[in-house]
Amino acid sequence: MKRLFACALFAAASLSHAQAQTVEAGLYDVSGTNLDGSKYSGTARIKLTSETTCSIEWKTGSTESVGICMLHEDAFAAGYVLGDSVGLVIYQVKRGGVLDGVWTISGEDGAGTEVLRLRK
């Protein structure tokens, strides 16, 4: 009985791991809304630094920002610096290289939205 339980537990853990989403390194197209509701677009480049961490650089219009990021299951989060402010973005990892997120900046009210789509 113990052996059967251990095999079932191993199978469940393997299945759960196989279903985990991943984020690929590369160039992404960015589309989003600012805190005031205006739209923006640009690119983001993700470089993997381990199985769960990465660096990310955004270029949207004349604005550039850099940050660190982390993947956990289907959540992908990044902390970044924009001028003198610190920001946070949280994405849901979706199939097909799509990251669907919300973001904010320290000292500001509200949240913006952002979608990253991997260029293939």
PDB file of C-alpha atoms in Angstrom:
ATOM      1  CA  MET A   1       0.000   0.000   0.000  1.00  0.00           C
ATOM      2  CA  LYS A   2       2.820   2.401   0.853  1.00  0.00           C
ATOM      3  CA  ARG A   3       4.500   1.631  -2.474  1.00  0.00           C
ATOM      4  CA  LEU A   4       1.236   2.311  -4.370  1.00  0.00           C
ATOM      5  CA  PHE A   5       0.795   5.628  -2.530  1.00  0.00           C
ATOM      6  CA  ALA A   6       4.402   6.656  -3.279  1.00  0.00           C
ATOM      7  CA  CYS A   7       3.950   5.822  -6.985  1.00  0.00           C
ATOM      8  CA  ALA A   8       0.689   7.809  -7.120  1.00  0.00           C
ATOM      9  CA  LEU A   9       2.334  10.765  -5.396  1.00  0.00           C
ATOM     10  CA  PHE A  10       5.287  10.672  -7.814  1.00  0.00           C
ATOM     11  CA  ALA A  11       2.922  10.499 -10.812  1.00  0.00           C
ATOM     12  CA  ALA A  12       0.891  13.458  -9.552  1.00  0.00           C
ATOM     13  CA  ALA A  13       4.045  15.527  -8.969  1.00  0.00           C
ATOM     14  CA  SER A  14       5.331  14.671 -12.436  1.00  0.00           C
ATOM     15  CA  LEU A  15       2.025  15.616 -14.058  1.00  0.00           C
ATOM     16  CA  SER A  16       1.878  18.905 -12.147  1.00  0.00           C
ATOM     17  CA  HIS A  17       5.434  19.764 -13.211  1.00  0.00           C
ATOM     18  CA  ALA A  18       4.722  18.880 -16.854  1.00  0.00           C
ATOM     19  CA  GLN A  19       1.768  21.284 -16.911  1.00  0.00           C
ATOM     20  CA  ALA A  20       3.809  24.221 -15.570  1.00  0.00           C
ATOM     21  CA  GLN A  21       4.052  27.210 -17.889  1.00  0.00           C
ATOM     22  CA  THR A  22       7.380  28.546 -19.057  1.00  0.00           C
ATOM     23  CA  VAL A  23       8.664  31.902 -20.227  1.00  0.00           C
ATOM     24  CA  GLU A  24      11.049  31.936 -23.174  1.00  0.00           C
ATOM     25  CA  ALA A  25      14.030  34.226 -23.545  1.00  0.00           C
ATOM     26  CA  GLY A  26      13.739  36.592 -26.473  1.00  0.00           C
ATOM     27  CA  LEU A  27      12.155  39.726 -27.870  1.00  0.00           C
ATOM     28  CA  TYR A  28       8.512  40.479 -27.068  1.00  0.00           C
ATOM     29  CA  ASP A  29       6.069  42.990 -28.551  1.00  0.00           C
ATOM     30  CA  VAL A  30       4.535  45.161 -25.827  1.00  0.00           C
ATOM     31  CA  SER A  31       1.084  46.744 -25.772  1.00  0.00           C
ATOM     32  CA  GLY A  32      -0.387  48.392 -22.719  1.00  0.00           C
ATOM     33  CA  THR A  33      -2.309  51.140 -21.008  1.00  0.00           C
ATOM     34  CA  ASN A  34      -0.822  53.780 -18.723  1.00  0.00           C
ATOM     35  CA  LEU A  35      -2.266  54.706 -15.332  1.00  0.00           C
ATOM     36  CA  ASP A  36      -4.314  57.457 -17.032  1.00  0.00           C
ATOM     37  CA  GLY A  37      -5.726  54.987 -19.584  1.00  0.00           C
ATOM     38  CA  SER A  38      -3.624  56.167 -22.553  1.00  0.00           C
ATOM     39  CA  LYS A  39      -2.097  53.427 -24.715  1.00  0.00           C
ATOM     40  CA  TYR A  40       1.547  52.613 -25.365  1.00  0.00           C
ATOM     41  CA  SER A  41       3.544  50.034 -27.303  1.00  0.00           C
ATOM     42  CA  GLY A  42       7.131  48.921 -27.715  1.00  0.00           C
ATOM     43  CA  THR A  43       9.359  45.934 -27.055  1.00  0.00           C
ATOM     44  CA  ALA A  44      10.718  43.970 -24.116  1.00  0.00           C
ATOM     45  CA  ARG A  45      13.722  41.649 -24.077  1.00  0.00           C
ATOM     46  CA  ILE A  46      13.853  38.814 -21.549  1.00  0.00           C
ATOM     47  CA  LYS A  47      17.151  37.090 -20.732  1.00  0.00           C
ATOM     48  CA  LEU A  48      16.982  33.969 -18.560  1.00  0.00           C
ATOM     49  CA  THR A  49      19.467  33.873 -15.687  1.00  0.00           C
ATOM     50  CA  SER A  50      18.263  30.566 -14.139  1.00  0.00           C
ATOM     51  CA  GLU A  51      15.278  28.212 -14.381  1.00  0.00           C
ATOM     52  CA  THR A  52      13.136  30.680 -12.412  1.00  0.00           C
ATOM     53  CA  THR A  53      14.821  34.106 -12.716  1.00  0.00           C
ATOM     54  CA  CYS A  54      15.607  36.534 -15.517  1.00  0.00           C
ATOM     55  CA  SER A  55      16.411  40.105 -16.473  1.00  0.00           C
ATOM     56  CA  ILE A  56      14.028  42.231 -18.525  1.00  0.00           C
ATOM     57  CA  GLU A  57      14.444  45.469 -20.496  1.00  0.00           C
ATOM     58  CA  TRP A  58      11.531  47.498 -21.876  1.00  0.00           C
ATOM     59  CA  LYS A  59      11.608  50.120 -24.643  1.00  0.00           C
ATOM     60  CA  THR A  60       8.311  51.940 -25.057  1.00  0.00           C
ATOM     61  CA  GLY A  61       8.440  55.171 -27.023  1.00  0.00           C
ATOM     62  CA  SER A  62      11.319  57.220 -25.633  1.00  0.00           C
ATOM     63  CA  THR A  63      11.172  55.407 -22.280  1.00  0.00           C
ATOM     64  CA  GLU A  64      13.551  52.622 -21.279  1.00  0.00           C
ATOM     65  CA  SER A  65      13.474  50.627 -18.048  1.00  0.00           C
ATOM     66  CA  VAL A  66      15.254  47.575 -16.686  1.00  0.00           C
ATOM     67  CA  GLY A  67      14.333  45.029 -14.071  1.00  0.00           C
ATOM     68  CA  ILE A  68      14.608  41.584 -12.620  1.00  0.00           C
ATOM     69  CA  CYS A  69      11.950  38.933 -13.017  1.00  0.00           C
ATOM     70  CA  MET A  70      10.838  35.629 -11.577  1.00  0.00           C
ATOM     71  CA  LEU A  71       8.615  32.778 -12.733  1.00  0.00           C
ATOM     72  CA  HIS A  72       6.511  30.716 -10.316  1.00  0.00           C
ATOM     73  CA  GLU A  73       4.005  28.292 -11.853  1.00  0.00           C
ATOM     74  CA  ASP A  74       1.811  30.497 -14.102  1.00  0.00           C
ATOM     75  CA  ALA A  75       2.783  33.776 -12.385  1.00  0.00           C
ATOM     76  CA  PHE A  76       5.592  35.905 -13.787  1.00  0.00           C
ATOM     77  CA  ALA A  77       6.587  39.023 -11.839  1.00  0.00           C
ATOM     78  CA  ALA A  78       9.106  41.791 -12.451  1.00  0.00           C
ATOM     79  CA  GLY A  79      10.420  44.616 -10.338  1.00  0.00           C
ATOM     80  CA  TYR A  80      11.852  47.530 -12.316  1.00  0.00           C
ATOM     81  CA  VAL A  81      13.234  51.051 -12.121  1.00  0.00           C
ATOM     82  CA  LEU A  82      11.599  53.827 -14.151  1.00  0.00           C
ATOM     83  CA  GLY A  83      13.360  57.139 -13.640  1.00  0.00           C
ATOM     84  CA  ASP A  84      13.419  57.743  -9.882  1.00  0.00           C
ATOM     85  CA  SER A  85      10.525  55.336  -9.219  1.00  0.00           C
ATOM     86  CA  VAL A  86      10.271  51.628  -8.547  1.00  0.00           C
ATOM     87  CA  GLY A  87       7.599  49.596 -10.311  1.00  0.00           C
ATOM     88  CA  LEU A  88       6.061  46.164 -10.133  1.00  0.00           C
ATOM     89  CA  VAL A  89       4.358  44.143 -12.875  1.00  0.00           C
ATOM     90  CA  ILE A  90       2.628  40.791 -12.463  1.00  0.00           C
ATOM     91  CA  TYR A  91       1.826  38.693 -15.534  1.00  0.00           C
ATOM     92  CA  GLN A  92      -0.173  35.537 -16.028  1.00  0.00           C
ATOM     93  CA  VAL A  93       1.754  33.182 -18.302  1.00  0.00           C
ATOM     94  CA  LYS A  94      -0.461  32.004 -21.151  1.00  0.00           C
ATOM     95  CA  ARG A  95       0.120  29.592 -24.024  1.00  0.00           C
ATOM     96  CA  GLY A  96       1.826  30.726 -27.199  1.00  0.00           C
ATOM     97  CA  GLY A  97       4.364  33.056 -25.610  1.00  0.00           C
ATOM     98  CA  VAL A  98       1.822  35.542 -24.182  1.00  0.00           C
ATOM     99  CA  LEU A  99       2.230  37.296 -20.827  1.00  0.00           C
ATOM    100  CA  ASP A 100      -0.897  39.174 -19.663  1.00  0.00           C
ATOM    101  CA  GLY A 101      -0.244  41.621 -16.839  1.00  0.00           C
ATOM    102  CA  VAL A 102      -1.005  44.548 -14.582  1.00  0.00           C
ATOM    103  CA  TRP A 103       1.546  47.038 -13.249  1.00  0.00           C
ATOM    104  CA  THR A 104       1.983  49.969 -10.902  1.00  0.00           C
ATOM    105  CA  ILE A 105       4.638  52.485  -9.873  1.00  0.00           C
ATOM    106  CA  SER A 106       5.554  53.562  -6.338  1.00  0.00           C
ATOM    107  CA  GLY A 107       3.770  56.714  -5.205  1.00  0.00           C
ATOM    108  CA  GLU A 108       1.088  56.500  -7.927  1.00  0.00           C
ATOM    109  CA  ASP A 109      -2.574  55.517  -7.707  1.00  0.00           C
ATOM    110  CA  GLY A 110      -4.094  52.797  -9.848  1.00  0.00           C
ATOM    111  CA  ALA A 111      -2.736  50.170 -12.185  1.00  0.00           C
ATOM    112  CA  GLY A 112      -1.899  49.912 -15.869  1.00  0.00           C
ATOM    113  CA  THR A 113      -2.169  46.868 -18.097  1.00  0.00           C
ATOM    114  CA  GLU A 114       0.435  45.229 -20.296  1.00  0.00           C
ATOM    115  CA  VAL A 115       0.572  42.294 -22.686  1.00  0.00           C
ATOM    116  CA  LEU A 116       3.852  40.828 -23.960  1.00  0.00           C
ATOM    117  CA  ARG A 117       3.821  38.602 -27.078  1.00  0.00           C
ATOM    118  CA  LEU A 118       6.917  36.627 -27.989  1.00  0.00           C
ATOM    119  CA  ARG A 119       8.203  37.374 -31.496  1.00  0.00           C
ATOM    120  CA  LYS A 120       8.714  34.161 -33.424  1.00  0.00           C
TER     121      LYS A 120
END
